[in-house]
Amino acid sequence: MSDRSVRIYRLLSGLLPADAREPELEDAFLACLSRERDRLGWTGLPYVWMMVTADTVRAAVLLRIDRRRRQRISAQAQPNSQGDPTMRILWQDVRYGARAIRRAPVFSAMVILTLALAIGALTAIFSVVNGVLLRAMPYSDPDRLAILYESIGRSGPIGFSAPDFRAFEQRVTRLSAIAAVGNRDYELSGIDQPERVTGARVSAELFKVLGVEPQLGRSFTRQEDEGRIPVALVNDGLWRRKFGADPSIVGRAILLERKPYTVIGVMPRSFVFPNRGTLLNNVPADVFVPISFSDQELTGFGSMYNNTVVGRLAPGASVAEASAEARSIAGQLVREIYPSQLREMGLDLAALAVPLRDETVGRVKTFLYVMLAAVATVLLIACADLANLLLTRAAAREREMAVRAALGASRGRLARQVLVEVGLLAACGGALGVVLALWSTGAIVRIAPPTIPRLEEVTVDWRVLAFTIGVSMLTALLCGVLPALEASRKSSGESLKDGGRGGIAGVRQRRAFGTLVTVQFALAVVMLVAGGLLFRSFARMMAVSPGFAPEHVVTLATSLPANAYATGKDIRTFYGRLLDDVGRLPGVTSAAAATDLPLSVRERRSFTIEAQIPATAQLPHVVAHEWVIGRYFETLGIRLVRGRFLSTQDVLQSERVVVINNTMARRYWLDGDPIGQRVAWGGAKTHGPWMRIVGIVDDVKQGPLNTETVPQTYQPWEQVIADAVSTELIPGAWRSMKLIVRTAGEPSLLSAALRARVRDLDSSLPIAAVRTMEAVVSESASPQRFTTVMLGSFAVSALLLASLGIGAVLATSVSNRTQEIGVRMALGAARGDVLRMVLGQGMTLAVLGIAIGAPVALVLTRLMSSLLFEVSPRDPVTFGAVAGLLVLVALAACYVPARRATRVEPIVALRCE
Amino acid sequence: MTPVRDVDVALPPHWFQILLALADRDLHGLGIMNEVLERTSGRMRLWPAMLYRNLGRLADEGLVTEIRAPRNAEAGGGRPRYYRITALGRRACGAEARRLAGFVAAARQKKLLPPHRAQDAPGGPRLLHPVAHNTRGGGPGC
């Protein structure tokens, strides 16, 4: 925090003249920061920033005055020297503007606060855009990095298998080095509180490819990788959190999965890898261990495509060239090194390369730019409101301007004075906006869904401050240009004669007001349509059935370390006893376990059908897959379509069975009946043992609710884990089961009891969080919810600002036309006629704005179609609802001033000036 | 030529506090900030940029002068600037102190304050720092 604060203060003190920027200013600033935090707690930080900003701005101005004074004094001592009249005049304008602001403190405070909120919101969103999309990634020359994927037929991008990666290492030329990475969770123990940490198995070249060295110690050697030496690197966050940033951690042993690993280094603070946002292996790691492929992995041709490969482009090579070469090499591998059975299958293996940055942030680009555009639109609407307010004030000061013009002030000078005054307001609003942005950026990062990558790099840096300054200047221009033009019109004494009110300003002013309100409503239409579409999309998504009944169900993740659970029998014993114990808990109606939960099924397998129908032979044969224990379908409330569920009779010794989902049945058997048919893992000529299909269940979502359901299979876990299979051959998935428990009562009340049952069986296992399945369903929608809430808030702000705008304009109009209304009523107009006249004026502006905004929204909302689910960007219901809402809001906003107009007493109105 | 300040013109309160901090020793900016904060029990907070601006103005008026930092002095980015009160600064500070003392005496006369006792002063009885010159004689500076 201190480093960041000093960096920001250094940027702020750039406002001071060069000779005043002392290094000890930073010491003094840090002393103030520490003192106020001690005194005020968490409120000390915003207080200090506010005071320090005001202090620096004030000193910057006064130091320059002091310098002028010294120059003047020395110029007086040298009679022939000349001053700078332009700067003198500008300084006069600044002092005049500051006096005008001080004379109307409430008005000025309102303007500054409105600007601060709007500029602050825009700055906060921009700092997220800056951190995620614009800042360079924390690697050396990051634009030369690429991610490689393989694919089989039309499977889409998948990872690399171990033998394919090793072969690519030998053959690739357009990449100077490549490295493989695979995420894996580990139990970290041997410390106070054991916990599960995210790890990454990485090949030794990774840190060379990324161009990053540890801040302490060293990275892996190839010998350690291939020699399967248990060494580890920890990331900075884990080092500080669990080891107190103790430098003696290098050389110390830590227990991962209860196996000792020697820590050989600590990665730098800014280092994050893997990145969120990529397709696979996308969880930032706390620990890094050598990938040390097992013999089974290295001979696993045609399977286990689990590894992400990252590479650095060779000098002069492009991503397109690397991608073409990767495709060519993949084709060679099947012909040259794959076993003959796979060759005869005609395996269509391909590979491609994509830039690392695009792969990391490409999926959130649209969302972030839509957010930025939305908050910029709110700022524009706020500017229109403020321009209206300033125009009203300019009209009230018309006499003052006329007097100044009569005394010799040029039109340009009058206009400049108004612009400088608005500029001062915008500068104060911008400065306060930066302080608000500092706070709100932290809040946005905390509530943003974890699917947004690089959030840890979001910070307020020089680019953000430059953006804020630019926005403040543009805001000053937008808010001030109309009032400045208005102020500069010489009224040749007419303003002086009529007391400076209404009259000349009337028609021009009404036209300007009307234009601004129309623009506000047009922008509000765009915002509300965008917000409405997202809202409908989110509602549609949440209405999608997940395929199971999440109410009254809890889940608890477990993972058994290989060292302590060396055989299949150990694992079977643990989960068998756990399910028995849990099943006997009061209130529990059913218990089960599975390798994945609904909405996050990660396993994908290729398969073959014994009696393949020719019509579906060309389809990619890849399914999502889960291994399950116990009464899985009954516990989750998944409906049986045909056949039977898996049961306790399906054991290792009985026939291998599998249950499939509706999508798989329809896709591969069309109208036929798959019950009784047999399938196997692998290809037609290289498959594993046959499994008989015994049941078809309803589709359950394998990903978020807005993703397509894919074919899925369920296999009894009992039929996979043989008793005597050694630890080395049991993949982590089979040792990491998710417990699923249905209860008659409140599911969250089971939490302590479930954890206690796990602790009873193994007190060293880290305690995982217990979640209800309803929370799991809700969290799966958190990205869409975040988008909808953010854009919805901006849309509501736009609506409020637009309605305030039209209400204020109409109120001013009524006030300015009091005499006219009085005359009309005196000549016989009824109050109803006056009401209709005023309402008609307001509604004309609103309807015109809606009519302009609707076609603009039609065009712009196409850009956000990737954010929508089952809703067209031209959805007529949304457009109609928005138009109706705006008409109602405009009516409500116009009604108050219209009613006030009907209360004008003709006699009073005719008398008043 | 540095304009000479009329010591009988009242000093702004923060200038008085800065000069008072420098009355008995040379200090750098952070030291002045801390002493003023402590002496005023947190009521006067000098923020960095304006403090240095005020020190510049005091130097322009001839009330303080910048001196070389002691050899062992260090700040974040190099040797800090140290300041010393000048003779003119002492006179101006002394005159201001006498002026304020006169107000306190008036308040005691009107029984707004209890009669003065030496042991009532914070830290017990203190000696005022001797003033180098006093061309106008004693009494409240006005």
PDB file of N, CA and C in Angstrom, chain A residues 52-105:
ATOM      1  N   VAL A  52      -4.237  16.083   1.283  1.00  0.00           N
ATOM      2  CA  VAL A  52      -2.968  16.189   0.549  1.00  0.00           C
ATOM      3  C   VAL A  52      -3.224  16.713  -0.867  1.00  0.00           C
ATOM      4  N   THR A  53      -4.343  16.295  -1.466  1.00  0.00           N
ATOM      5  CA  THR A  53      -4.669  16.799  -2.806  1.00  0.00           C
ATOM      6  C   THR A  53      -4.897  18.300  -2.746  1.00  0.00           C
ATOM      7  N   ALA A  54      -5.736  18.737  -1.774  1.00  0.00           N
ATOM      8  CA  ALA A  54      -6.008  20.168  -1.647  1.00  0.00           C
ATOM      9  C   ALA A  54      -4.720  20.928  -1.337  1.00  0.00           C
ATOM     10  N   ASP A  55      -3.888  20.366  -0.460  1.00  0.00           N
ATOM     11  CA  ASP A  55      -2.621  20.998  -0.074  1.00  0.00           C
ATOM     12  C   ASP A  55      -1.717  21.183  -1.286  1.00  0.00           C
ATOM     13  N   THR A  56      -1.609  20.135  -2.099  1.00  0.00           N
ATOM     14  CA  THR A  56      -0.698  20.192  -3.244  1.00  0.00           C
ATOM     15  C   THR A  56      -1.219  21.161  -4.296  1.00  0.00           C
ATOM     16  N   VAL A  57      -2.531  21.100  -4.565  1.00  0.00           N
ATOM     17  CA  VAL A  57      -3.092  22.004  -5.589  1.00  0.00           C
ATOM     18  C   VAL A  57      -2.904  23.445  -5.143  1.00  0.00           C
ATOM     19  N   ARG A  58      -3.212  23.699  -3.858  1.00  0.00           N
ATOM     20  CA  ARG A  58      -3.078  25.067  -3.340  1.00  0.00           C
ATOM     21  C   ARG A  58      -1.622  25.521  -3.410  1.00  0.00           C
ATOM     22  N   ALA A  59      -0.717  24.651  -2.971  1.00  0.00           N
ATOM     23  CA  ALA A  59       0.705  25.025  -3.004  1.00  0.00           C
ATOM     24  C   ALA A  59       1.169  25.247  -4.434  1.00  0.00           C
ATOM     25  N   ALA A  60       0.688  24.417  -5.356  1.00  0.00           N
ATOM     26  CA  ALA A  60       1.103  24.571  -6.759  1.00  0.00           C
ATOM     27  C   ALA A  60       0.730  25.955  -7.271  1.00  0.00           C
ATOM     28  N   VAL A  61      -0.476  26.381  -6.944  1.00  0.00           N
ATOM     29  CA  VAL A  61      -0.936  27.704  -7.411  1.00  0.00           C
ATOM     30  C   VAL A  61      -0.137  28.807  -6.711  1.00  0.00           C
ATOM     31  N   LEU A  62      -0.012  28.710  -5.384  1.00  0.00           N
ATOM     32  CA  LEU A  62       0.635  29.794  -4.624  1.00  0.00           C
ATOM     33  C   LEU A  62       2.125  29.884  -4.914  1.00  0.00           C
ATOM     34  N   LEU A  63       2.767  28.733  -5.143  1.00  0.00           N
ATOM     35  CA  LEU A  63       4.198  28.778  -5.464  1.00  0.00           C
ATOM     36  C   LEU A  63       4.417  29.522  -6.782  1.00  0.00           C
ATOM     37  N   ARG A  64       3.523  29.318  -7.689  1.00  0.00           N
ATOM     38  CA  ARG A  64       3.659  30.032  -8.959  1.00  0.00           C
ATOM     39  C   ARG A  64       3.399  31.523  -8.782  1.00  0.00           C
ATOM     40  N   ILE A  65       2.472  31.857  -7.889  1.00  0.00           N
ATOM     41  CA  ILE A  65       2.259  33.283  -7.572  1.00  0.00           C
ATOM     42  C   ILE A  65       3.519  33.852  -6.951  1.00  0.00           C
ATOM     43  N   ASP A  66       4.108  33.093  -6.017  1.00  0.00           N
ATOM     44  CA  ASP A  66       5.340  33.571  -5.372  1.00  0.00           C
ATOM     45  C   ASP A  66       6.422  33.831  -6.416  1.00  0.00           C
ATOM     46  N   ARG A  67       6.511  32.900  -7.374  1.00  0.00           N
ATOM     47  CA  ARG A  67       7.558  33.063  -8.397  1.00  0.00           C
ATOM     48  C   ARG A  67       7.291  34.319  -9.203  1.00  0.00           C
ATOM     49  N   ARG A  68       6.043  34.565  -9.540  1.00  0.00           N
ATOM     50  CA  ARG A  68       5.692  35.791 -10.282  1.00  0.00           C
ATOM     51  C   ARG A  68       6.064  37.020  -9.477  1.00  0.00           C
ATOM     52  N   ARG A  69       5.770  36.926  -8.154  1.00  0.00           N
ATOM     53  CA  ARG A  69       6.057  38.092  -7.311  1.00  0.00           C
ATOM     54  C   ARG A  69       7.545  38.375  -7.312  1.00  0.00           C
ATOM     55  N   ARG A  70       8.330  37.284  -7.200  1.00  0.00           N
ATOM     56  CA  ARG A  70       9.791  37.488  -7.184  1.00  0.00           C
ATOM     57  C   ARG A  70      10.239  38.069  -8.521  1.00  0.00           C
ATOM     58  N   GLN A  71       9.697  37.582  -9.611  1.00  0.00           N
ATOM     59  CA  GLN A  71      10.070  38.110 -10.922  1.00  0.00           C
ATOM     60  C   GLN A  71       9.669  39.570 -11.026  1.00  0.00           C
ATOM     61  N   ARG A  72       8.501  39.894 -10.457  1.00  0.00           N
ATOM     62  CA  ARG A  72       8.040  41.282 -10.535  1.00  0.00           C
ATOM     63  C   ARG A  72       8.959  42.169  -9.734  1.00  0.00           C
ATOM     64  N   ILE A  73       9.349  41.682  -8.550  1.00  0.00           N
ATOM     65  CA  ILE A  73      10.222  42.477  -7.698  1.00  0.00           C
ATOM     66  C   ILE A  73      11.553  42.704  -8.397  1.00  0.00           C
ATOM     67  N   SER A  74      12.051  41.616  -9.006  1.00  0.00           N
ATOM     68  CA  SER A  74      13.353  41.833  -9.655  1.00  0.00           C
ATOM     69  C   SER A  74      13.173  42.651 -10.923  1.00  0.00           C
ATOM     70  N   ALA A  75      12.010  42.562 -11.549  1.00  0.00           N
ATOM     71  CA  ALA A  75      11.757  43.402 -12.739  1.00  0.00           C
ATOM     72  C   ALA A  75      11.653  44.855 -12.353  1.00  0.00           C
ATOM     73  N   GLN A  76      11.073  45.135 -11.176  1.00  0.00           N
ATOM     74  CA  GLN A  76      10.989  46.524 -10.715  1.00  0.00           C
ATOM     75  C   GLN A  76      12.369  47.079 -10.419  1.00  0.00           C
ATOM     76  N   ALA A  77      13.228  46.158  -9.944  1.00  0.00           N
ATOM     77  CA  ALA A  77      14.601  46.607  -9.686  1.00  0.00           C
ATOM     78  C   ALA A  77      15.337  46.859 -10.987  1.00  0.00           C
ATOM     79  N   GLN A  78      14.871  46.224 -12.099  1.00  0.00           N
ATOM     80  CA  GLN A  78      15.462  46.482 -13.425  1.00  0.00           C
ATOM     81  C   GLN A  78      14.361  47.073 -14.272  1.00  0.00           C
ATOM     82  N   PRO A  79      14.311  48.378 -14.397  1.00  0.00           N
ATOM     83  CA  PRO A  79      13.151  49.034 -14.999  1.00  0.00           C
ATOM     84  C   PRO A  79      12.863  48.592 -16.417  1.00  0.00           C
ATOM     85  N   ASN A  80      13.879  48.082 -17.167  1.00  0.00           N
ATOM     86  CA  ASN A  80      13.615  47.760 -18.567  1.00  0.00           C
ATOM     87  C   ASN A  80      13.016  46.373 -18.764  1.00  0.00           C
ATOM     88  N   SER A  81      12.906  45.573 -17.709  1.00  0.00           N
ATOM     89  CA  SER A  81      12.375  44.210 -17.905  1.00  0.00           C
ATOM     90  C   SER A  81      10.858  44.245 -18.084  1.00  0.00           C
ATOM     91  N   GLN A  82      10.291  43.229 -18.804  1.00  0.00           N
ATOM     92  CA  GLN A  82       8.846  43.202 -19.090  1.00  0.00           C
ATOM     93  C   GLN A  82       8.211  41.948 -18.510  1.00  0.00           C
ATOM     94  N   GLY A  83       6.981  41.996 -18.038  1.00  0.00           N
ATOM     95  CA  GLY A  83       6.254  40.814 -17.547  1.00  0.00           C
ATOM     96  C   GLY A  83       5.542  40.094 -18.667  1.00  0.00           C
ATOM     97  N   ASP A  84       4.718  39.069 -18.317  1.00  0.00           N
ATOM     98  CA  ASP A  84       3.987  38.289 -19.324  1.00  0.00           C
ATOM     99  C   ASP A  84       2.507  38.649 -19.189  1.00  0.00           C
ATOM    100  N   PRO A  85       1.982  39.494 -20.075  1.00  0.00           N
ATOM    101  CA  PRO A  85       0.596  39.959 -19.899  1.00  0.00           C
ATOM    102  C   PRO A  85      -0.409  38.818 -20.035  1.00  0.00           C
ATOM    103  N   THR A  86      -0.122  37.825 -20.914  1.00  0.00           N
ATOM    104  CA  THR A  86      -1.083  36.735 -21.123  1.00  0.00           C
ATOM    105  C   THR A  86      -1.287  35.969 -19.832  1.00  0.00           C
ATOM    106  N   MET A  87      -0.183  35.623 -19.170  1.00  0.00           N
ATOM    107  CA  MET A  87      -0.293  34.864 -17.926  1.00  0.00           C
ATOM    108  C   MET A  87      -0.963  35.696 -16.856  1.00  0.00           C
ATOM    109  N   ARG A  88      -0.689  37.013 -16.887  1.00  0.00           N
ATOM    110  CA  ARG A  88      -1.281  37.897 -15.887  1.00  0.00           C
ATOM    111  C   ARG A  88      -2.800  37.904 -16.057  1.00  0.00           C
ATOM    112  N   ILE A  89      -3.233  37.995 -17.318  1.00  0.00           N
ATOM    113  CA  ILE A  89      -4.674  38.043 -17.586  1.00  0.00           C
ATOM    114  C   ILE A  89      -5.307  36.706 -17.217  1.00  0.00           C
ATOM    115  N   LEU A  90      -4.613  35.613 -17.560  1.00  0.00           N
ATOM    116  CA  LEU A  90      -5.153  34.292 -17.229  1.00  0.00           C
ATOM    117  C   LEU A  90      -5.279  34.150 -15.719  1.00  0.00           C
ATOM    118  N   TRP A  91      -4.276  34.645 -15.012  1.00  0.00           N
ATOM    119  CA  TRP A  91      -4.313  34.561 -13.558  1.00  0.00           C
ATOM    120  C   TRP A  91      -5.473  35.378 -13.007  1.00  0.00           C
ATOM    121  N   GLN A  92      -5.736  36.518 -13.629  1.00  0.00           N
ATOM    122  CA  GLN A  92      -6.887  37.324 -13.198  1.00  0.00           C
ATOM    123  C   GLN A  92      -8.184  36.542 -13.392  1.00  0.00           C
ATOM    124  N   ASP A  93      -8.269  35.860 -14.557  1.00  0.00           N
ATOM    125  CA  ASP A  93      -9.477  35.070 -14.818  1.00  0.00           C
ATOM    126  C   ASP A  93      -9.634  33.983 -13.770  1.00  0.00           C
ATOM    127  N   VAL A  94      -8.510  33.354 -13.377  1.00  0.00           N
ATOM    128  CA  VAL A  94      -8.577  32.284 -12.373  1.00  0.00           C
ATOM    129  C   VAL A  94      -9.070  32.850 -11.041  1.00  0.00           C
ATOM    130  N   ARG A  95      -8.535  34.010 -10.662  1.00  0.00           N
ATOM    131  CA  ARG A  95      -8.972  34.609  -9.388  1.00  0.00           C
ATOM    132  C   ARG A  95     -10.434  35.016  -9.453  1.00  0.00           C
ATOM    133  N   TYR A  96     -10.833  35.533 -10.589  1.00  0.00           N
ATOM    134  CA  TYR A  96     -12.229  35.934 -10.757  1.00  0.00           C
ATOM    135  C   TYR A  96     -13.138  34.715 -10.669  1.00  0.00           C
ATOM    136  N   GLY A  97     -12.727  33.640 -11.369  1.00  0.00           N
ATOM    137  CA  GLY A  97     -13.520  32.415 -11.330  1.00  0.00           C
ATOM    138  C   GLY A  97     -13.609  31.852  -9.912  1.00  0.00           C
ATOM    139  N   ALA A  98     -12.481  31.870  -9.186  1.00  0.00           N
ATOM    140  CA  ALA A  98     -12.484  31.348  -7.818  1.00  0.00           C
ATOM    141  C   ALA A  98     -13.421  32.169  -6.932  1.00  0.00           C
ATOM    142  N   ARG A  99     -13.437  33.498  -7.160  1.00  0.00           N
ATOM    143  CA  ARG A  99     -14.340  34.343  -6.359  1.00  0.00           C
ATOM    144  C   ARG A  99     -15.792  34.019  -6.676  1.00  0.00           C
ATOM    145  N   ALA A 100     -16.077  33.810  -7.981  1.00  0.00           N
ATOM    146  CA  ALA A 100     -17.456  33.498  -8.377  1.00  0.00           C
ATOM    147  C   ALA A 100     -17.892  32.170  -7.762  1.00  0.00           C
ATOM    148  N   ILE A 101     -16.976  31.220  -7.704  1.00  0.00           N
ATOM    149  CA  ILE A 101     -17.304  29.927  -7.103  1.00  0.00           C
ATOM    150  C   ILE A 101     -17.571  30.081  -5.621  1.00  0.00           C
ATOM    151  N   ARG A 102     -16.751  30.900  -4.950  1.00  0.00           N
ATOM    152  CA  ARG A 102     -16.926  31.082  -3.496  1.00  0.00           C
ATOM    153  C   ARG A 102     -18.213  31.825  -3.181  1.00  0.00           C
ATOM    154  N   ARG A 103     -18.652  32.672  -4.126  1.00  0.00           N
ATOM    155  CA  ARG A 103     -19.879  33.449  -3.873  1.00  0.00           C
ATOM    156  C   ARG A 103     -21.121  32.573  -3.903  1.00  0.00           C
ATOM    157  N   ALA A 104     -21.069  31.435  -4.592  1.00  0.00           N
ATOM    158  CA  ALA A 104     -22.228  30.531  -4.671  1.00  0.00           C
ATOM    159  C   ALA A 104     -21.810  29.163  -4.167  1.00  0.00           C
ATOM    160  N   PRO A 105     -21.579  29.022  -2.853  1.00  0.00           N
ATOM    161  CA  PRO A 105     -20.989  27.779  -2.340  1.00  0.00           C
ATOM    162  C   PRO A 105     -21.874  26.559  -2.540  1.00  0.00           C
TER     163      PRO A 105
END
